[in-house]
Amino acid sequence: MPTSNQLALCLRRREQGESDLIVTLLTREAGKLAAVARGVRKPKSRQAPVCQLFALSRVQLATRGDHGGLPVLAQAQLEETFYDLRADLDRSARAAYLVELADLAIPDHEPQPTLFDLLLASLAALTTALEPRVVMHSFELQLLAELGLEPVLDRCAHCALPLGDEAALFDAPAGGLIHARHGGSAQATSVSPEAVRAMRRLLRPDAYELDLTTLRMPPMLARPVAAALRSAVRCFLDAEPRALAIIEQLADEPEP
Amino acid sequence: MASFPRPVARLIDQLERLPGVGPKSAQRLALWLLREPPERVLALSESLSDAVEQVHVCPRCGYFAEGEACALCDDTRRDESLVCVVADARDLLAIESTDGFGGRYHVLGGVISPADGVGPDDLNVASLLARVEAGDADEVILALNPTPEGDTTANYLARVLRQAAQRRGAAVRLTRPALGLPVGGDLNYADRTTIERAMEGRREI
Ligand SMILES: [Zn+2]
Ligand SMILES: [Zn+2]
């Protein structure tokens, strides 16, 4: 029996057989799930646009006995493609990273409406943001927090005392920021007081009434934040997102 | 617990690396191969090593070549000033099947897909820029699928190709095939008439 209409974002697709796809969808109500999309690689398939990366649709899934028990995409109505992301590789690479991170971090069949809304809002913000990296770093922090993996940013994760004006390190294995004098692990990266402030704000953009689409983040500030969050993702989620390598590849290119 | 003999396990491992083949399909294929008459399976293995040993990627355009350059690059009747960029060899053959295009090709070897860890450095982009910088092309047709990855790749290429043309102090016309290809559609699966119309009705980007 087909399930009721639900909002779903396409996170990933994998070819199956001659013309089918297996899509990984993040739904608002039913969490992350895989579904079979039949015949979508044929010309003029009406469901093809629904099975593209970043496609947001209202879908109906039908549960069948075959396909290893995977539900089948019965009906789908495309709502949003985040088309403007395609204009700029840096933006679309960061969008791909957010989606990959959500896919890696969210377990199957576990409803995560807050993360669903955060991901949609972040994709929308990426299409227009003055500095796409601001949106990306805020998403990383908020995702970790929502999963209960929030890095310690308001005190020293080693001795629990306030950080004060002392030099600080971001040490993911220790749980977050620490006083530099404790040493820290091999993964520890140094962060300036400005970078610490930026991370705190990006963790709670609403509390600070930030508009992530207009916020600027100079490279001096962005570099240590990116390094800290990269190690947090690696350490807390045990993940090495593939899109990150491309984002870094592009960052090495000279500006046009 | 019994397991497959080592050579069989190795065969399954190798088959599993093929696209779209999971562990179960790999086992099924391996068992099928081992039930076939040996000479037929060895013919398969021979054609595999022939293809790998005798064919290489054309250093100029990225298509398959048996000699130094590919047959398409060697063909002097083809229009040098028109270069059609495609994702892979199948798309090239789909366009060739229409007889409507007499220019040259450039095969990228895929599309930019950060989600799959594929960036510009992983594709034949540098050789394309070199062709444009050398002044070969007046028009570059970006015949990439209207998907997120295809569109992103086309827009990225448009930017770096313009820069490459500027470096040699000239302009290059950049176009994309127009009507016909459905959104999210695949060039590879489109019929001849659709491809022909798309190529004729290309628009500048
Ligand atoms: Zn301390
Ligand atoms: Zn060639």
Short mmCIF file of N, CA and C in Angstrom, two decimals, chain A residues 74-234:
data_model
loop_
_atom_site.label_atom_id
_atom_site.label_comp_id
_atom_site.label_asym_id
_atom_site.label_seq_id
_atom_site.Cartn_x
_atom_site.Cartn_y
_atom_site.Cartn_z
N ALA A 74 6.57 5.34 -5.94
CA ALA A 74 5.34 5.15 -6.69
C ALA A 74 4.95 6.43 -7.43
N GLN A 75 4.94 7.53 -6.69
CA GLN A 75 4.59 8.81 -7.30
C GLN A 75 5.47 9.89 -6.73
N ALA A 76 5.78 10.87 -7.54
CA ALA A 76 6.63 11.94 -7.04
C ALA A 76 6.33 13.23 -7.77
N GLN A 77 6.33 14.29 -7.00
CA GLN A 77 6.06 15.61 -7.55
C GLN A 77 7.23 16.51 -7.15
N LEU A 78 7.98 16.97 -8.15
CA LEU A 78 9.15 17.81 -7.88
C LEU A 78 8.74 19.16 -7.31
N GLU A 79 9.39 19.55 -6.20
CA GLU A 79 9.06 20.83 -5.58
C GLU A 79 10.15 21.87 -5.77
N GLU A 80 11.42 21.41 -5.73
CA GLU A 80 12.54 22.36 -5.73
C GLU A 80 13.80 21.62 -6.18
N THR A 81 14.62 22.28 -7.01
CA THR A 81 15.86 21.62 -7.46
C THR A 81 17.11 22.32 -6.94
N PHE A 82 16.95 23.48 -6.27
CA PHE A 82 18.09 24.32 -5.89
C PHE A 82 18.97 24.56 -7.12
N TYR A 83 18.30 24.90 -8.21
CA TYR A 83 18.92 25.01 -9.53
C TYR A 83 20.11 25.97 -9.55
N ASP A 84 19.99 27.07 -8.78
CA ASP A 84 21.04 28.09 -8.84
C ASP A 84 22.39 27.60 -8.33
N LEU A 85 22.38 26.50 -7.57
CA LEU A 85 23.65 25.93 -7.12
C LEU A 85 24.53 25.54 -8.29
N ARG A 86 23.90 25.20 -9.41
CA ARG A 86 24.66 24.69 -10.56
C ARG A 86 25.51 25.77 -11.23
N ALA A 87 25.20 27.03 -10.93
CA ALA A 87 25.92 28.12 -11.58
C ALA A 87 27.36 28.21 -11.09
N ASP A 88 27.63 27.67 -9.91
CA ASP A 88 28.93 27.89 -9.29
C ASP A 88 29.43 26.60 -8.64
N LEU A 89 30.58 26.13 -9.09
CA LEU A 89 31.09 24.85 -8.60
C LEU A 89 31.39 24.87 -7.10
N ASP A 90 31.90 25.99 -6.60
CA ASP A 90 32.19 26.06 -5.17
C ASP A 90 30.91 25.87 -4.34
N ARG A 91 29.85 26.54 -4.75
CA ARG A 91 28.58 26.40 -4.04
C ARG A 91 28.04 24.97 -4.14
N SER A 92 28.09 24.41 -5.35
CA SER A 92 27.49 23.08 -5.48
C SER A 92 28.36 22.03 -4.79
N ALA A 93 29.67 22.25 -4.72
CA ALA A 93 30.53 21.31 -3.99
C ALA A 93 30.22 21.38 -2.49
N ARG A 94 29.98 22.59 -1.99
CA ARG A 94 29.65 22.72 -0.56
C ARG A 94 28.27 22.12 -0.28
N ALA A 95 27.34 22.31 -1.22
CA ALA A 95 26.01 21.71 -1.07
C ALA A 95 26.12 20.19 -1.06
N ALA A 96 26.96 19.65 -1.96
CA ALA A 96 27.16 18.20 -2.01
C ALA A 96 27.76 17.71 -0.69
N TYR A 97 28.62 18.53 -0.12
CA TYR A 97 29.24 18.18 1.17
C TYR A 97 28.19 18.11 2.29
N LEU A 98 27.30 19.10 2.34
CA LEU A 98 26.25 19.10 3.38
C LEU A 98 25.38 17.85 3.26
N VAL A 99 25.02 17.54 2.02
CA VAL A 99 24.17 16.37 1.78
C VAL A 99 24.91 15.08 2.16
N GLU A 100 26.19 15.03 1.81
CA GLU A 100 26.99 13.84 2.13
C GLU A 100 27.13 13.68 3.65
N LEU A 101 27.33 14.82 4.31
CA LEU A 101 27.47 14.80 5.77
C LEU A 101 26.17 14.31 6.42
N ALA A 102 25.03 14.81 5.93
CA ALA A 102 23.74 14.38 6.47
C ALA A 102 23.57 12.88 6.24
N ASP A 103 23.95 12.43 5.05
CA ASP A 103 23.82 11.01 4.73
C ASP A 103 24.69 10.16 5.65
N LEU A 104 25.92 10.62 5.92
CA LEU A 104 26.84 9.86 6.77
C LEU A 104 26.39 9.87 8.23
N ALA A 105 25.80 10.99 8.67
CA ALA A 105 25.55 11.17 10.10
C ALA A 105 24.19 10.66 10.55
N ILE A 106 23.22 10.66 9.64
CA ILE A 106 21.86 10.31 10.06
C ILE A 106 21.61 8.83 9.81
N PRO A 107 21.25 8.08 10.88
CA PRO A 107 20.96 6.65 10.68
C PRO A 107 19.63 6.45 9.94
N ASP A 108 19.47 5.28 9.34
CA ASP A 108 18.24 4.96 8.59
C ASP A 108 17.01 4.98 9.51
N HIS A 109 15.90 5.39 8.91
CA HIS A 109 14.57 5.27 9.54
C HIS A 109 14.44 5.96 10.89
N GLU A 110 15.24 6.99 11.10
CA GLU A 110 15.15 7.73 12.36
C GLU A 110 14.70 9.15 12.03
N PRO A 111 13.48 9.52 12.35
CA PRO A 111 12.99 10.84 11.97
C PRO A 111 13.86 11.95 12.59
N GLN A 112 14.31 12.88 11.76
CA GLN A 112 15.13 13.99 12.23
C GLN A 112 14.60 15.27 11.59
N PRO A 113 13.38 15.67 11.97
CA PRO A 113 12.77 16.84 11.31
C PRO A 113 13.60 18.11 11.43
N THR A 114 14.27 18.29 12.57
CA THR A 114 15.08 19.50 12.75
C THR A 114 16.25 19.52 11.76
N LEU A 115 16.92 18.36 11.63
CA LEU A 115 18.03 18.28 10.69
C LEU A 115 17.55 18.41 9.25
N PHE A 116 16.38 17.85 8.98
CA PHE A 116 15.80 17.98 7.64
C PHE A 116 15.60 19.46 7.30
N ASP A 117 14.98 20.18 8.24
CA ASP A 117 14.73 21.61 8.01
C ASP A 117 16.05 22.39 7.90
N LEU A 118 17.02 22.02 8.74
CA LEU A 118 18.32 22.69 8.70
C LEU A 118 19.00 22.47 7.34
N LEU A 119 18.93 21.24 6.84
CA LEU A 119 19.57 20.94 5.56
C LEU A 119 18.91 21.73 4.43
N LEU A 120 17.59 21.76 4.41
CA LEU A 120 16.90 22.52 3.36
C LEU A 120 17.24 24.01 3.43
N ALA A 121 17.20 24.55 4.66
CA ALA A 121 17.50 25.97 4.83
C ALA A 121 18.93 26.26 4.40
N SER A 122 19.85 25.34 4.70
CA SER A 122 21.26 25.56 4.36
C SER A 122 21.48 25.49 2.85
N LEU A 123 20.79 24.56 2.18
CA LEU A 123 20.91 24.48 0.72
C LEU A 123 20.40 25.76 0.08
N ALA A 124 19.26 26.24 0.59
CA ALA A 124 18.71 27.49 0.06
C ALA A 124 19.67 28.64 0.30
N ALA A 125 20.24 28.69 1.52
CA ALA A 125 21.17 29.77 1.85
C ALA A 125 22.41 29.71 0.97
N LEU A 126 22.86 28.50 0.62
CA LEU A 126 24.06 28.35 -0.21
C LEU A 126 23.87 28.96 -1.60
N THR A 127 22.63 28.96 -2.10
CA THR A 127 22.42 29.49 -3.46
C THR A 127 22.65 31.00 -3.51
N THR A 128 22.47 31.68 -2.35
CA THR A 128 22.57 33.14 -2.40
C THR A 128 23.67 33.72 -1.51
N ALA A 129 24.25 32.93 -0.63
CA ALA A 129 25.17 33.48 0.38
C ALA A 129 26.33 34.23 -0.25
N LEU A 130 26.69 35.35 0.38
CA LEU A 130 27.87 36.09 -0.05
C LEU A 130 29.09 35.20 0.07
N GLU A 131 29.16 34.46 1.17
CA GLU A 131 30.29 33.55 1.39
C GLU A 131 29.76 32.17 1.76
N PRO A 132 29.72 31.27 0.76
CA PRO A 132 29.17 29.93 0.97
C PRO A 132 29.79 29.20 2.16
N ARG A 133 31.06 29.48 2.45
CA ARG A 133 31.71 28.73 3.54
C ARG A 133 31.08 29.02 4.90
N VAL A 134 30.50 30.23 5.05
CA VAL A 134 29.82 30.58 6.30
C VAL A 134 28.66 29.61 6.55
N VAL A 135 27.88 29.37 5.50
CA VAL A 135 26.73 28.47 5.59
C VAL A 135 27.21 27.05 5.91
N MET A 136 28.28 26.66 5.25
CA MET A 136 28.80 25.30 5.44
C MET A 136 29.27 25.08 6.87
N HIS A 137 30.04 26.04 7.42
CA HIS A 137 30.58 25.84 8.76
C HIS A 137 29.48 25.90 9.82
N SER A 138 28.48 26.73 9.59
CA SER A 138 27.37 26.79 10.53
C SER A 138 26.60 25.47 10.51
N PHE A 139 26.43 24.91 9.30
CA PHE A 139 25.74 23.62 9.19
C PHE A 139 26.51 22.53 9.93
N GLU A 140 27.82 22.49 9.75
CA GLU A 140 28.64 21.47 10.41
C GLU A 140 28.41 21.52 11.93
N LEU A 141 28.48 22.73 12.47
CA LEU A 141 28.34 22.89 13.93
C LEU A 141 26.94 22.52 14.40
N GLN A 142 25.93 23.00 13.67
CA GLN A 142 24.56 22.73 14.10
C GLN A 142 24.20 21.25 13.96
N LEU A 143 24.73 20.61 12.91
CA LEU A 143 24.50 19.18 12.73
C LEU A 143 25.08 18.39 13.91
N LEU A 144 26.33 18.70 14.26
CA LEU A 144 26.96 18.01 15.39
C LEU A 144 26.15 18.22 16.67
N ALA A 145 25.71 19.46 16.89
CA ALA A 145 24.95 19.77 18.10
C ALA A 145 23.64 18.98 18.13
N GLU A 146 22.96 18.94 17.00
CA GLU A 146 21.68 18.27 16.93
C GLU A 146 21.83 16.76 17.19
N LEU A 147 23.00 16.21 16.84
CA LEU A 147 23.24 14.78 17.06
C LEU A 147 23.81 14.51 18.45
N GLY A 148 23.91 15.57 19.26
CA GLY A 148 24.46 15.39 20.61
C GLY A 148 25.98 15.32 20.61
N LEU A 149 26.61 15.81 19.54
CA LEU A 149 28.07 15.74 19.43
C LEU A 149 28.69 17.15 19.39
N GLU A 150 28.01 18.07 20.06
CA GLU A 150 28.45 19.46 20.02
C GLU A 150 29.85 19.62 20.61
N PRO A 151 30.78 20.21 19.87
CA PRO A 151 32.11 20.42 20.44
C PRO A 151 32.07 21.46 21.56
N VAL A 152 32.92 21.29 22.53
CA VAL A 152 32.97 22.23 23.65
C VAL A 152 33.64 23.52 23.18
N LEU A 153 32.89 24.62 23.22
CA LEU A 153 33.41 25.90 22.72
C LEU A 153 33.41 26.98 23.80
N ASP A 154 32.75 26.71 24.96
CA ASP A 154 32.56 27.79 25.93
C ASP A 154 33.48 27.68 27.15
N ARG A 155 34.35 26.65 27.15
CA ARG A 155 35.31 26.50 28.24
C ARG A 155 36.41 25.56 27.75
N CYS A 156 37.34 25.24 28.61
CA CYS A 156 38.40 24.31 28.22
C CYS A 156 37.89 22.88 28.42
N ALA A 157 37.94 22.09 27.35
CA ALA A 157 37.43 20.72 27.42
C ALA A 157 38.34 19.84 28.27
N HIS A 158 39.55 20.34 28.57
CA HIS A 158 40.50 19.54 29.35
C HIS A 158 40.35 19.79 30.86
N CYS A 159 40.37 21.07 31.27
CA CYS A 159 40.32 21.38 32.70
C CYS A 159 39.01 22.04 33.13
N ALA A 160 38.12 22.28 32.16
CA ALA A 160 36.78 22.82 32.42
C ALA A 160 36.77 24.27 32.89
N LEU A 161 37.96 24.91 32.98
CA LEU A 161 38.01 26.32 33.37
C LEU A 161 37.75 27.20 32.14
N PRO A 162 37.37 28.46 32.38
CA PRO A 162 37.15 29.34 31.23
C PRO A 162 38.43 29.48 30.40
N LEU A 163 38.28 29.71 29.10
CA LEU A 163 39.44 29.83 28.23
C LEU A 163 40.18 31.14 28.47
N GLY A 164 39.43 32.16 28.84
CA GLY A 164 40.05 33.46 29.10
C GLY A 164 40.76 34.00 27.87
N ASP A 165 41.84 34.73 28.11
CA ASP A 165 42.58 35.31 26.98
C ASP A 165 43.73 34.41 26.56
N GLU A 166 43.81 33.24 27.16
CA GLU A 166 44.93 32.34 26.85
C GLU A 166 44.84 31.79 25.44
N ALA A 167 46.00 31.40 24.90
CA ALA A 167 46.03 30.76 23.58
C ALA A 167 45.27 29.44 23.65
N ALA A 168 44.48 29.14 22.58
CA ALA A 168 43.64 27.94 22.60
C ALA A 168 43.93 27.04 21.40
N LEU A 169 43.62 25.78 21.61
CA LEU A 169 43.70 24.79 20.52
C LEU A 169 42.32 24.18 20.35
N PHE A 170 41.99 23.79 19.12
CA PHE A 170 40.81 22.95 18.93
C PHE A 170 41.31 21.53 18.84
N ASP A 171 40.93 20.73 19.82
CA ASP A 171 41.42 19.35 19.89
C ASP A 171 40.22 18.41 19.90
N ALA A 172 39.86 17.90 18.72
CA ALA A 172 38.65 17.10 18.59
C ALA A 172 38.64 15.89 19.54
N PRO A 173 39.74 15.11 19.65
CA PRO A 173 39.71 13.97 20.58
C PRO A 173 39.44 14.39 22.03
N ALA A 174 39.82 15.62 22.41
CA ALA A 174 39.55 16.10 23.77
C ALA A 174 38.11 16.58 23.91
N GLY A 175 37.42 16.80 22.78
CA GLY A 175 36.02 17.20 22.83
C GLY A 175 35.76 18.62 22.36
N GLY A 176 36.82 19.38 22.08
CA GLY A 176 36.62 20.76 21.61
C GLY A 176 37.82 21.63 21.93
N LEU A 177 37.53 22.84 22.42
CA LEU A 177 38.62 23.79 22.69
C LEU A 177 39.34 23.44 23.98
N ILE A 178 40.66 23.64 23.98
CA ILE A 178 41.44 23.45 25.22
C ILE A 178 42.48 24.57 25.34
N HIS A 179 42.95 24.80 26.54
CA HIS A 179 44.08 25.71 26.72
C HIS A 179 45.28 25.14 25.98
N ALA A 180 46.01 26.00 25.28
CA ALA A 180 47.15 25.52 24.50
C ALA A 180 48.21 24.89 25.41
N ARG A 181 48.27 25.36 26.66
CA ARG A 181 49.34 24.84 27.56
C ARG A 181 49.16 23.37 27.92
N HIS A 182 47.95 22.79 27.69
CA HIS A 182 47.77 21.35 27.96
C HIS A 182 48.44 20.49 26.89
N GLY A 183 48.84 21.09 25.80
CA GLY A 183 49.50 20.32 24.75
C GLY A 183 48.53 19.91 23.66
N GLY A 184 47.68 18.94 23.93
CA GLY A 184 46.71 18.52 22.92
C GLY A 184 47.24 17.39 22.07
N SER A 185 46.35 16.74 21.33
CA SER A 185 46.72 15.58 20.52
C SER A 185 47.34 16.03 19.21
N ALA A 186 47.71 15.04 18.39
CA ALA A 186 48.33 15.33 17.10
C ALA A 186 47.36 16.04 16.17
N GLN A 187 46.05 15.87 16.43
CA GLN A 187 45.05 16.50 15.54
C GLN A 187 44.71 17.93 15.94
N ALA A 188 45.25 18.37 17.07
CA ALA A 188 44.89 19.71 17.57
C ALA A 188 45.38 20.79 16.61
N THR A 189 44.50 21.79 16.39
CA THR A 189 44.88 22.92 15.54
C THR A 189 44.71 24.20 16.35
N SER A 190 45.57 25.18 16.11
CA SER A 190 45.47 26.40 16.90
C SER A 190 44.37 27.30 16.34
N VAL A 191 43.64 27.94 17.24
CA VAL A 191 42.55 28.83 16.85
C VAL A 191 42.70 30.16 17.58
N SER A 192 42.52 31.23 16.85
CA SER A 192 42.61 32.56 17.44
C SER A 192 41.34 32.86 18.22
N PRO A 193 41.38 33.84 19.12
CA PRO A 193 40.15 34.23 19.84
C PRO A 193 39.03 34.62 18.87
N GLU A 194 39.38 35.23 17.75
CA GLU A 194 38.35 35.61 16.75
C GLU A 194 37.70 34.35 16.16
N ALA A 195 38.51 33.32 15.88
CA ALA A 195 37.97 32.08 15.32
C ALA A 195 37.06 31.39 16.34
N VAL A 196 37.44 31.45 17.62
CA VAL A 196 36.61 30.88 18.68
C VAL A 196 35.26 31.58 18.71
N ARG A 197 35.29 32.92 18.66
CA ARG A 197 34.05 33.70 18.66
C ARG A 197 33.19 33.35 17.45
N ALA A 198 33.83 33.23 16.29
CA ALA A 198 33.09 32.91 15.06
C ALA A 198 32.39 31.56 15.19
N MET A 199 33.09 30.58 15.73
CA MET A 199 32.49 29.23 15.86
C MET A 199 31.31 29.25 16.82
N ARG A 200 31.45 29.98 17.91
CA ARG A 200 30.33 30.08 18.87
C ARG A 200 29.10 30.67 18.21
N ARG A 201 29.34 31.71 17.40
CA ARG A 201 28.21 32.38 16.74
C ARG A 201 27.58 31.46 15.68
N LEU A 202 28.45 30.77 14.94
CA LEU A 202 27.93 29.91 13.86
C LEU A 202 27.20 28.69 14.41
N LEU A 203 27.52 28.31 15.64
CA LEU A 203 26.83 27.19 16.27
C LEU A 203 25.38 27.56 16.59
N ARG A 204 25.14 28.81 16.95
CA ARG A 204 23.78 29.28 17.30
C ARG A 204 23.44 30.54 16.54
N PRO A 205 23.29 30.43 15.22
CA PRO A 205 23.04 31.64 14.43
C PRO A 205 21.77 32.37 14.84
N ASP A 206 20.76 31.60 15.29
CA ASP A 206 19.49 32.25 15.67
C ASP A 206 19.66 33.07 16.95
N ALA A 207 20.37 32.49 17.92
CA ALA A 207 20.58 33.20 19.18
C ALA A 207 21.32 34.51 18.96
N TYR A 208 22.21 34.52 17.97
CA TYR A 208 22.98 35.74 17.68
C TYR A 208 22.31 36.59 16.59
N GLU A 209 21.13 36.14 16.16
CA GLU A 209 20.40 36.82 15.08
C GLU A 209 21.28 37.07 13.86
N LEU A 210 21.96 36.03 13.43
CA LEU A 210 22.85 36.15 12.27
C LEU A 210 22.09 35.86 10.98
N ASP A 211 22.40 36.60 9.95
CA ASP A 211 21.94 36.25 8.61
C ASP A 211 23.13 35.63 7.89
N LEU A 212 23.10 34.29 7.78
CA LEU A 212 24.27 33.58 7.24
C LEU A 212 24.54 33.94 5.77
N THR A 213 23.53 34.47 5.10
CA THR A 213 23.71 34.75 3.67
C THR A 213 24.46 36.07 3.44
N THR A 214 24.54 36.91 4.47
CA THR A 214 25.22 38.19 4.27
C THR A 214 26.51 38.30 5.09
N LEU A 215 26.76 37.28 5.91
CA LEU A 215 27.92 37.31 6.81
C LEU A 215 29.21 37.12 6.02
N ARG A 216 30.23 37.88 6.39
CA ARG A 216 31.54 37.74 5.75
C ARG A 216 32.48 36.97 6.67
N MET A 217 33.38 36.25 6.07
CA MET A 217 34.36 35.51 6.85
C MET A 217 35.68 35.55 6.08
N PRO A 218 36.57 36.43 6.47
CA PRO A 218 37.83 36.53 5.71
C PRO A 218 38.63 35.23 5.82
N PRO A 219 39.45 34.93 4.81
CA PRO A 219 40.23 33.68 4.77
C PRO A 219 41.06 33.48 6.04
N MET A 220 41.59 34.57 6.61
CA MET A 220 42.36 34.49 7.85
C MET A 220 41.59 33.80 8.97
N LEU A 221 40.29 34.06 8.98
CA LEU A 221 39.40 33.52 10.00
C LEU A 221 38.86 32.15 9.57
N ALA A 222 38.58 32.05 8.26
CA ALA A 222 37.94 30.84 7.75
C ALA A 222 38.87 29.64 7.82
N ARG A 223 40.17 29.87 7.59
CA ARG A 223 41.10 28.75 7.52
C ARG A 223 41.16 27.95 8.82
N PRO A 224 41.39 28.59 9.98
CA PRO A 224 41.43 27.79 11.22
C PRO A 224 40.07 27.16 11.57
N VAL A 225 38.97 27.86 11.24
CA VAL A 225 37.64 27.29 11.51
C VAL A 225 37.43 26.04 10.66
N ALA A 226 37.79 26.13 9.37
CA ALA A 226 37.64 24.98 8.47
C ALA A 226 38.47 23.80 8.98
N ALA A 227 39.70 24.07 9.41
CA ALA A 227 40.57 22.99 9.89
C ALA A 227 39.99 22.36 11.16
N ALA A 228 39.50 23.19 12.08
CA ALA A 228 38.94 22.68 13.33
C ALA A 228 37.72 21.80 13.04
N LEU A 229 36.83 22.29 12.15
CA LEU A 229 35.60 21.54 11.91
C LEU A 229 35.86 20.28 11.10
N ARG A 230 36.87 20.34 10.25
CA ARG A 230 37.23 19.14 9.52
C ARG A 230 37.64 18.04 10.51
N SER A 231 38.45 18.41 11.49
CA SER A 231 38.89 17.39 12.46
C SER A 231 37.73 16.96 13.35
N ALA A 232 36.79 17.87 13.62
CA ALA A 232 35.62 17.48 14.42
C ALA A 232 34.77 16.46 13.67
N VAL A 233 34.55 16.71 12.37
CA VAL A 233 33.76 15.77 11.56
C VAL A 233 34.46 14.42 11.51
N ARG A 234 35.77 14.46 11.30
CA ARG A 234 36.54 13.22 11.20
C ARG A 234 36.47 12.45 12.52
#
